[in-house]
Tab-separated table of C-alpha atoms in Angstrom:
chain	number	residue	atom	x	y	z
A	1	UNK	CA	-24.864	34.429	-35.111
A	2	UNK	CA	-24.054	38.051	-35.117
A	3	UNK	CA	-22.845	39.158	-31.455
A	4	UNK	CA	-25.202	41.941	-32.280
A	5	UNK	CA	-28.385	40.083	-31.942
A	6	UNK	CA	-27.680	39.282	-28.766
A	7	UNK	CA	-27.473	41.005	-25.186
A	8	UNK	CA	-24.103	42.289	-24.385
A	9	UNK	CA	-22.881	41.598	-21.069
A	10	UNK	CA	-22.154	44.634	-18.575
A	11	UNK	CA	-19.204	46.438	-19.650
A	12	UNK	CA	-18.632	45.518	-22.537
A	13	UNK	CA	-18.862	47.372	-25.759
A	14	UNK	CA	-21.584	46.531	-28.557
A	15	UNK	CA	-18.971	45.541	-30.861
A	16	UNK	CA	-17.908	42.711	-28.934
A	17	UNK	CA	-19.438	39.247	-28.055
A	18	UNK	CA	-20.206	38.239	-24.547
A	19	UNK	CA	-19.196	34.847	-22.802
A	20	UNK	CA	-17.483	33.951	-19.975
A	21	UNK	CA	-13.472	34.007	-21.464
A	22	UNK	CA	-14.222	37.153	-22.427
A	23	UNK	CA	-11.932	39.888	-21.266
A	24	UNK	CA	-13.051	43.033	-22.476
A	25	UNK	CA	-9.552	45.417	-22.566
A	26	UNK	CA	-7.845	42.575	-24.511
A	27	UNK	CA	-10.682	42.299	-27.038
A	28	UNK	CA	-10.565	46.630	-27.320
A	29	UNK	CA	-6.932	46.295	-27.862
A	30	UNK	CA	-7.161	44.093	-31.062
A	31	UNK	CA	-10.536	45.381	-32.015
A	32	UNK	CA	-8.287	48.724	-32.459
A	33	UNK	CA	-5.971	47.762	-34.061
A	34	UNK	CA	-8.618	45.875	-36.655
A	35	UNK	CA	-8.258	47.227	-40.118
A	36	UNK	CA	-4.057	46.931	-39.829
A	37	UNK	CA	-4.135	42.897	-39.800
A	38	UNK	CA	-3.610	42.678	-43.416
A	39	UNK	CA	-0.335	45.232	-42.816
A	40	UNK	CA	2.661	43.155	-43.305
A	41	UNK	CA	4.789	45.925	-41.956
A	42	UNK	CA	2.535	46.871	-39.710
A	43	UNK	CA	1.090	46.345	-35.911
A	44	UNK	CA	0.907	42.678	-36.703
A	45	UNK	CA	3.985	41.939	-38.728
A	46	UNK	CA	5.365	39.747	-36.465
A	47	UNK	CA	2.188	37.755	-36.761
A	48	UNK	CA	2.874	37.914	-40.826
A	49	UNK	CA	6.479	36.619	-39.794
A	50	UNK	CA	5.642	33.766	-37.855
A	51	UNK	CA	2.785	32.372	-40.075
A	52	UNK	CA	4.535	30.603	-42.476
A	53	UNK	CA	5.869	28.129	-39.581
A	54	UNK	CA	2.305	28.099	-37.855
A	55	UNK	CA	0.834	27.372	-41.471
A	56	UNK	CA	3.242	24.531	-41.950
A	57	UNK	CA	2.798	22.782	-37.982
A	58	UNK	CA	-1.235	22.670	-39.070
A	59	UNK	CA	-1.012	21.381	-41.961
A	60	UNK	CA	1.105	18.672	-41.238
A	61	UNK	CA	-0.527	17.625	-37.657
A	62	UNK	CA	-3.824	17.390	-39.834
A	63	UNK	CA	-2.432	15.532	-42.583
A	64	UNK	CA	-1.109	12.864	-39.608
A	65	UNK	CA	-4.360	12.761	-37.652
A	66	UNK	CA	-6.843	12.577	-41.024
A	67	UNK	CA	-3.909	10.555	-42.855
A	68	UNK	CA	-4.537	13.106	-46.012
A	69	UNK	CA	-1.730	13.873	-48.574
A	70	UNK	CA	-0.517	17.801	-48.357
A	71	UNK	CA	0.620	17.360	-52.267
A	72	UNK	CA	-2.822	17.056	-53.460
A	73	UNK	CA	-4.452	20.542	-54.012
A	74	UNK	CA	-6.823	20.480	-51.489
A	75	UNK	CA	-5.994	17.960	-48.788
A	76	UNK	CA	-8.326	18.729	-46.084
A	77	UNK	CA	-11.056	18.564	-48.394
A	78	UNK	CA	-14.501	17.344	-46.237
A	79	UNK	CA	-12.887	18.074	-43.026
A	80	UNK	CA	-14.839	21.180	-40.648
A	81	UNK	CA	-12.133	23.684	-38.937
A	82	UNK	CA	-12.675	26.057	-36.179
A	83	UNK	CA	-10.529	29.092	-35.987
A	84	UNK	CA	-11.355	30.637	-32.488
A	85	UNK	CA	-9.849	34.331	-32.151
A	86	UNK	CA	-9.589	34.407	-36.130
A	87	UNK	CA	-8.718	37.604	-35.923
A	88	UNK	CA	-8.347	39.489	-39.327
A	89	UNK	CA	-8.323	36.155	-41.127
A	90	UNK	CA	-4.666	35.243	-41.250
A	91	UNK	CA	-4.902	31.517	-40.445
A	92	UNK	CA	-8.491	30.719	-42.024
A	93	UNK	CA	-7.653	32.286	-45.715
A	94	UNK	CA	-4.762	29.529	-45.960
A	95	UNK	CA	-6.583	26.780	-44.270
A	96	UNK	CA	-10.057	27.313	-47.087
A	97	UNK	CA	-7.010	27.350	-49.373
A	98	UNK	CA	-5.919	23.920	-48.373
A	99	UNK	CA	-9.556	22.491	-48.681
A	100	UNK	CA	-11.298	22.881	-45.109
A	101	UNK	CA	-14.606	24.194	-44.542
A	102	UNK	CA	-13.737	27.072	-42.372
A	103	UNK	CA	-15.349	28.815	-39.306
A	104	UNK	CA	-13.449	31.796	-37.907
A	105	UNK	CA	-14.805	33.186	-34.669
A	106	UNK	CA	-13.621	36.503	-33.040
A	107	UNK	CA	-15.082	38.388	-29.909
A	108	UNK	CA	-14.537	41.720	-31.852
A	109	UNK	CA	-17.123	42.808	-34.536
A	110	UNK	CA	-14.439	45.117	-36.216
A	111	UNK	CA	-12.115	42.036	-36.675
A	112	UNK	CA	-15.032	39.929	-37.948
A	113	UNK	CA	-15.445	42.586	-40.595
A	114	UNK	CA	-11.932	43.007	-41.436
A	115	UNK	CA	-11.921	39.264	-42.214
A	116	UNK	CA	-15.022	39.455	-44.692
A	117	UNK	CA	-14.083	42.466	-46.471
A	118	UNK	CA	-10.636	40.867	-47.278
A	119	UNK	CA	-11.911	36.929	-48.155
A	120	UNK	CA	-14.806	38.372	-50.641
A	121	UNK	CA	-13.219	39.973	-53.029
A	122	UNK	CA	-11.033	36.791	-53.538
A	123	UNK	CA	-14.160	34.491	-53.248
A	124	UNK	CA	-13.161	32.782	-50.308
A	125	UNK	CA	-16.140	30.753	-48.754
A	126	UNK	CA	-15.908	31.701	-44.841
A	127	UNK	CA	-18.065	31.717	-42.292
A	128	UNK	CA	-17.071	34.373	-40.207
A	129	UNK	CA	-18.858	35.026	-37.449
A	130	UNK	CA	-18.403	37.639	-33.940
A	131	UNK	CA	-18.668	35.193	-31.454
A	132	UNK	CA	-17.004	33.231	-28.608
A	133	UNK	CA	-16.178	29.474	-27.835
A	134	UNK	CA	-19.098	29.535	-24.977
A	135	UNK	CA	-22.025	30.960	-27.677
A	136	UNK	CA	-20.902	28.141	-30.317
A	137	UNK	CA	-21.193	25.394	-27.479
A	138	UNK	CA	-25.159	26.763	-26.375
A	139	UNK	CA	-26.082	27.430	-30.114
A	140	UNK	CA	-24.876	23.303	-30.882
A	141	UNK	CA	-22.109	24.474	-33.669
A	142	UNK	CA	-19.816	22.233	-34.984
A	143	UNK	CA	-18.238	19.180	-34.192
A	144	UNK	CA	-15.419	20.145	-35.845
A	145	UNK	CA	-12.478	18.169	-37.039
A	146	UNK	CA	-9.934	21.086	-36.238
A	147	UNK	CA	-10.076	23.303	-33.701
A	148	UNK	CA	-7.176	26.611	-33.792
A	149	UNK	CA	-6.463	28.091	-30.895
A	150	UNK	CA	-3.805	30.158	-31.958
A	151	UNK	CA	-2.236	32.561	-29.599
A	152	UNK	CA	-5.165	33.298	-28.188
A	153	UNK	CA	-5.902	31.453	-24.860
A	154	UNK	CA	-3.039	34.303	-23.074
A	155	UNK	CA	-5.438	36.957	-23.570
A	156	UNK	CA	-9.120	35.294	-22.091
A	157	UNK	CA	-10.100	35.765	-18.143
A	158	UNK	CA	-10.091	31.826	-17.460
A	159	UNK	CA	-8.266	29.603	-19.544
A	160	UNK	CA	-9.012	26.567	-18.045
A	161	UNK	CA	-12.634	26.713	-18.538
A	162	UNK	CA	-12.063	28.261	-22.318
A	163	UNK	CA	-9.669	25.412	-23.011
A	164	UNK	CA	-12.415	23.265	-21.862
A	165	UNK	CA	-14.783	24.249	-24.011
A	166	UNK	CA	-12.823	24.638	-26.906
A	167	UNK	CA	-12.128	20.827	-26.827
A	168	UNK	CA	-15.989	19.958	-26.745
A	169	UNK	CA	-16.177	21.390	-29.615
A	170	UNK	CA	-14.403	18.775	-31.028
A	171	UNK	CA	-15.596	16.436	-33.095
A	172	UNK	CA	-14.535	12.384	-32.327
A	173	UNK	CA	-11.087	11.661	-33.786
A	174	UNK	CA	-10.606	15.935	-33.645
A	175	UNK	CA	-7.290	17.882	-32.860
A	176	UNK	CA	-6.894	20.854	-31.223
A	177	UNK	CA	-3.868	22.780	-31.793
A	178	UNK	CA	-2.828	25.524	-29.047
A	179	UNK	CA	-0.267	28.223	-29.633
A	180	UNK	CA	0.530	30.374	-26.890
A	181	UNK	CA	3.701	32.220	-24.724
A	182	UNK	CA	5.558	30.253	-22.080
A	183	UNK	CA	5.645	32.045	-18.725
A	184	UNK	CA	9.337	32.463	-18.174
A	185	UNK	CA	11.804	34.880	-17.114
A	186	UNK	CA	12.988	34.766	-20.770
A	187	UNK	CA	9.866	35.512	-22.251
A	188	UNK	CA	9.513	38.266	-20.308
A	189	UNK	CA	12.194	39.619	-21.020
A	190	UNK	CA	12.274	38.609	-24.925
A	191	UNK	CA	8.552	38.855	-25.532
A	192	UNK	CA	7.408	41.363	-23.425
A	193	UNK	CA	9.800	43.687	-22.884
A	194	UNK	CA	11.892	43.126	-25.988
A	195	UNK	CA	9.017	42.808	-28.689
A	196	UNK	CA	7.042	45.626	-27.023
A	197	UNK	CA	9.468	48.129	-25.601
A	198	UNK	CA	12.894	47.742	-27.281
A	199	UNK	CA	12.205	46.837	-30.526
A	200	UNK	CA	8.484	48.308	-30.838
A	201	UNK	CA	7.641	44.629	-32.700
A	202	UNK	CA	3.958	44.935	-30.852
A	203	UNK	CA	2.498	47.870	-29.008
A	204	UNK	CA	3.155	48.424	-25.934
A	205	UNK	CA	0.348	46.147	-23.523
A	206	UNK	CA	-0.776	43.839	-25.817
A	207	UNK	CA	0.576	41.068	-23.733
A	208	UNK	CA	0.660	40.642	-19.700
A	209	UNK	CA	2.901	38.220	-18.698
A	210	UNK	CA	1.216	37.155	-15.670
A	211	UNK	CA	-1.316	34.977	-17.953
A	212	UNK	CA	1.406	33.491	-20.181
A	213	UNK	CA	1.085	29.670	-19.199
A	214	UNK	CA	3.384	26.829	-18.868
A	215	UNK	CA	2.717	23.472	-20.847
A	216	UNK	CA	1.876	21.586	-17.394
A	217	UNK	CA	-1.152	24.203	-17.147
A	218	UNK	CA	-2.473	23.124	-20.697
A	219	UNK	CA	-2.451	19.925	-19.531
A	220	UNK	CA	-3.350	20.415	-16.428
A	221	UNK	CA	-6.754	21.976	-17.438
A	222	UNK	CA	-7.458	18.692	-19.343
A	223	UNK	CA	-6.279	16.622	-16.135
A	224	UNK	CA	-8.339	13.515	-15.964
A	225	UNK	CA	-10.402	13.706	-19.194
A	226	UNK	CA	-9.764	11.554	-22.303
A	227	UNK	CA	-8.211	13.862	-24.416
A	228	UNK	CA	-4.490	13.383	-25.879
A	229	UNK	CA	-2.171	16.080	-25.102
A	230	UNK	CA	1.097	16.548	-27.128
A	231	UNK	CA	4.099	18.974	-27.368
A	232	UNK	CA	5.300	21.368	-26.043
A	233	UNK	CA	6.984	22.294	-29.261
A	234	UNK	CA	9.182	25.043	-29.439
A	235	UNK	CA	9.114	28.155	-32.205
A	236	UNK	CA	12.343	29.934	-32.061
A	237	UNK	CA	13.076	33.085	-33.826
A	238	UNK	CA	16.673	33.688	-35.723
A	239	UNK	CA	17.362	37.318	-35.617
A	240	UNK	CA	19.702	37.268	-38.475
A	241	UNK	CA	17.436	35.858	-40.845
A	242	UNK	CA	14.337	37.154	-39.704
A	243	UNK	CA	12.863	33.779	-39.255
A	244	UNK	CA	10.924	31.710	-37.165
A	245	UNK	CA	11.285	27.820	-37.188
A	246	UNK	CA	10.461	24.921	-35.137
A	247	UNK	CA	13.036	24.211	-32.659
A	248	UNK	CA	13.301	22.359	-28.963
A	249	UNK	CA	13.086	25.629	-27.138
A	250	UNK	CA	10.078	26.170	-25.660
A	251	UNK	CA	11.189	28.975	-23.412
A	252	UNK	CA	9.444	31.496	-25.319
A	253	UNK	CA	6.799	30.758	-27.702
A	254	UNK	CA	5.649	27.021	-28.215
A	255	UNK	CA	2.671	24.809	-29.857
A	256	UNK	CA	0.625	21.719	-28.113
A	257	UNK	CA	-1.888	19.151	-29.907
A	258	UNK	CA	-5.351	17.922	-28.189
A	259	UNK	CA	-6.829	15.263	-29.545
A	260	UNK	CA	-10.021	13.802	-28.986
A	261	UNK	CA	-10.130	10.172	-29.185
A	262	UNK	CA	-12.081	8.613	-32.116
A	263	UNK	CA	-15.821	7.093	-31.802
A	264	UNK	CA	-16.268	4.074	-30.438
């Protein structure tokens, strides 16, 4: 449902969804910056850069968990996947690809848009809707086998309680996969000052480094619930190549798995 049919909360902006995790300068930031996701030299290029290794981490965790074969031509085939923070559609075009019935879910109305205007024309089936996490849960959506939560849970107002949320939205024998920034003194130096000042990878604010999170939070917002918690696994950039890669450093930018055990 359209964050337009409902009642925006104070303050925020009637392109935007309400719920709790909302923060409303970090959802103006990307809603911005909306019709330049699709840029690979653009605002998001490092986003382009790093997708191919995201792409790759999701597909095989999936083909694990749902023991599905990623050299058929649609693997996933049957299987529901959430995309929450979806953005301009850079994670849920590959994952229809690869067979899954796909939900993407963004708090901005201008990124919801971007998203359908560039999955039509290739006649990509997507249900794209503005919304949050919190107005899935009270409208009953889902369960769904996958649930993304790529580099997104840095940028909400309480992550434990989003995180939460997220993983109820699971369906039994789901995974979650969370992608987020480690908060170090070398990512702030690499990610936040680097990326956004030196080399001008990201504009300057998108990230605050105060609500980058350490692995023990992500699990420590899950602390004494049934849910399997994986990872940290490192994603390491090689400046000579231009790469990013899976690696053991998690100092910077890193990957976990939730998964919610299996019906009884």
């Amino acid at each position: 449902m359209s964050a337009s049919n409902q009642p925006s909360e104070p303050g925020l902006a009637p392109d935007m969804a309400s719920g709790s995790s909302i923060d409303a300068e970090e959802v103006a930031r990307f809603s911005a910056l909306a019709e330049k996701w699709w840029d690979p030299t653009g605002d998001f290029a490092p986003l382009h850069r790093f997708n191919p290794t995201r792409l790759a981490f999701i597909r095989d965790q999936a083909a694990i968990r749902f023991g599905r074969d990623i050299r058929s031509r649609q693997p996933f085939e049957g299987l529901r996947l959430l995309d929450i923070g979806c953005g301009g559609g850079l994670l849920s075009e590959p994952m229809r690809r690869l067979g899954f019935s796909v939900t993407g879910v963004d708090a901005s109305a201008r990124n919801i848009g971007t998203a359908r205007a560039h999955a039509e024309p290739q006649g990509l089936a997507i249900d794209y809707r503005c919304a949050t996490a919190e107005q899935l849960e009270a409208e009953g959506a889902g369960p769904f086998d996958v649930v993304l939560n790529m580099e997104v849970i840095e940028h909400v107002a309480d992550p434990g309680a989003y995180l939460r949320t997220c993983a109820r939205l699971l369906a039994p024998g789901g995974l979650m996969i969370v992608a987020t920034l480690n908060r170090t003194l070398k990512a702030l130096a690499l990610a936040k000052v680097g990326a956004e000042y030196v080399l001008r990878w990201l504009p300057p604010g998108t990230h605050d480094w105060n609500k980058f999170l350490k692995p023990e939070e992500i699990r420590g917002f899950l602390a004494g619930q049934s849910y399997a918690v994986e990872g940290p696994y490192g994603v390491s950039y090689a400046p000579l190549s231009g790469t990013w890669s899976l690696s053991s450093d998690t100092d910077i930018n890193y990957m976990m798995t939730i998964a919610r055990p299996g019906a009884d």
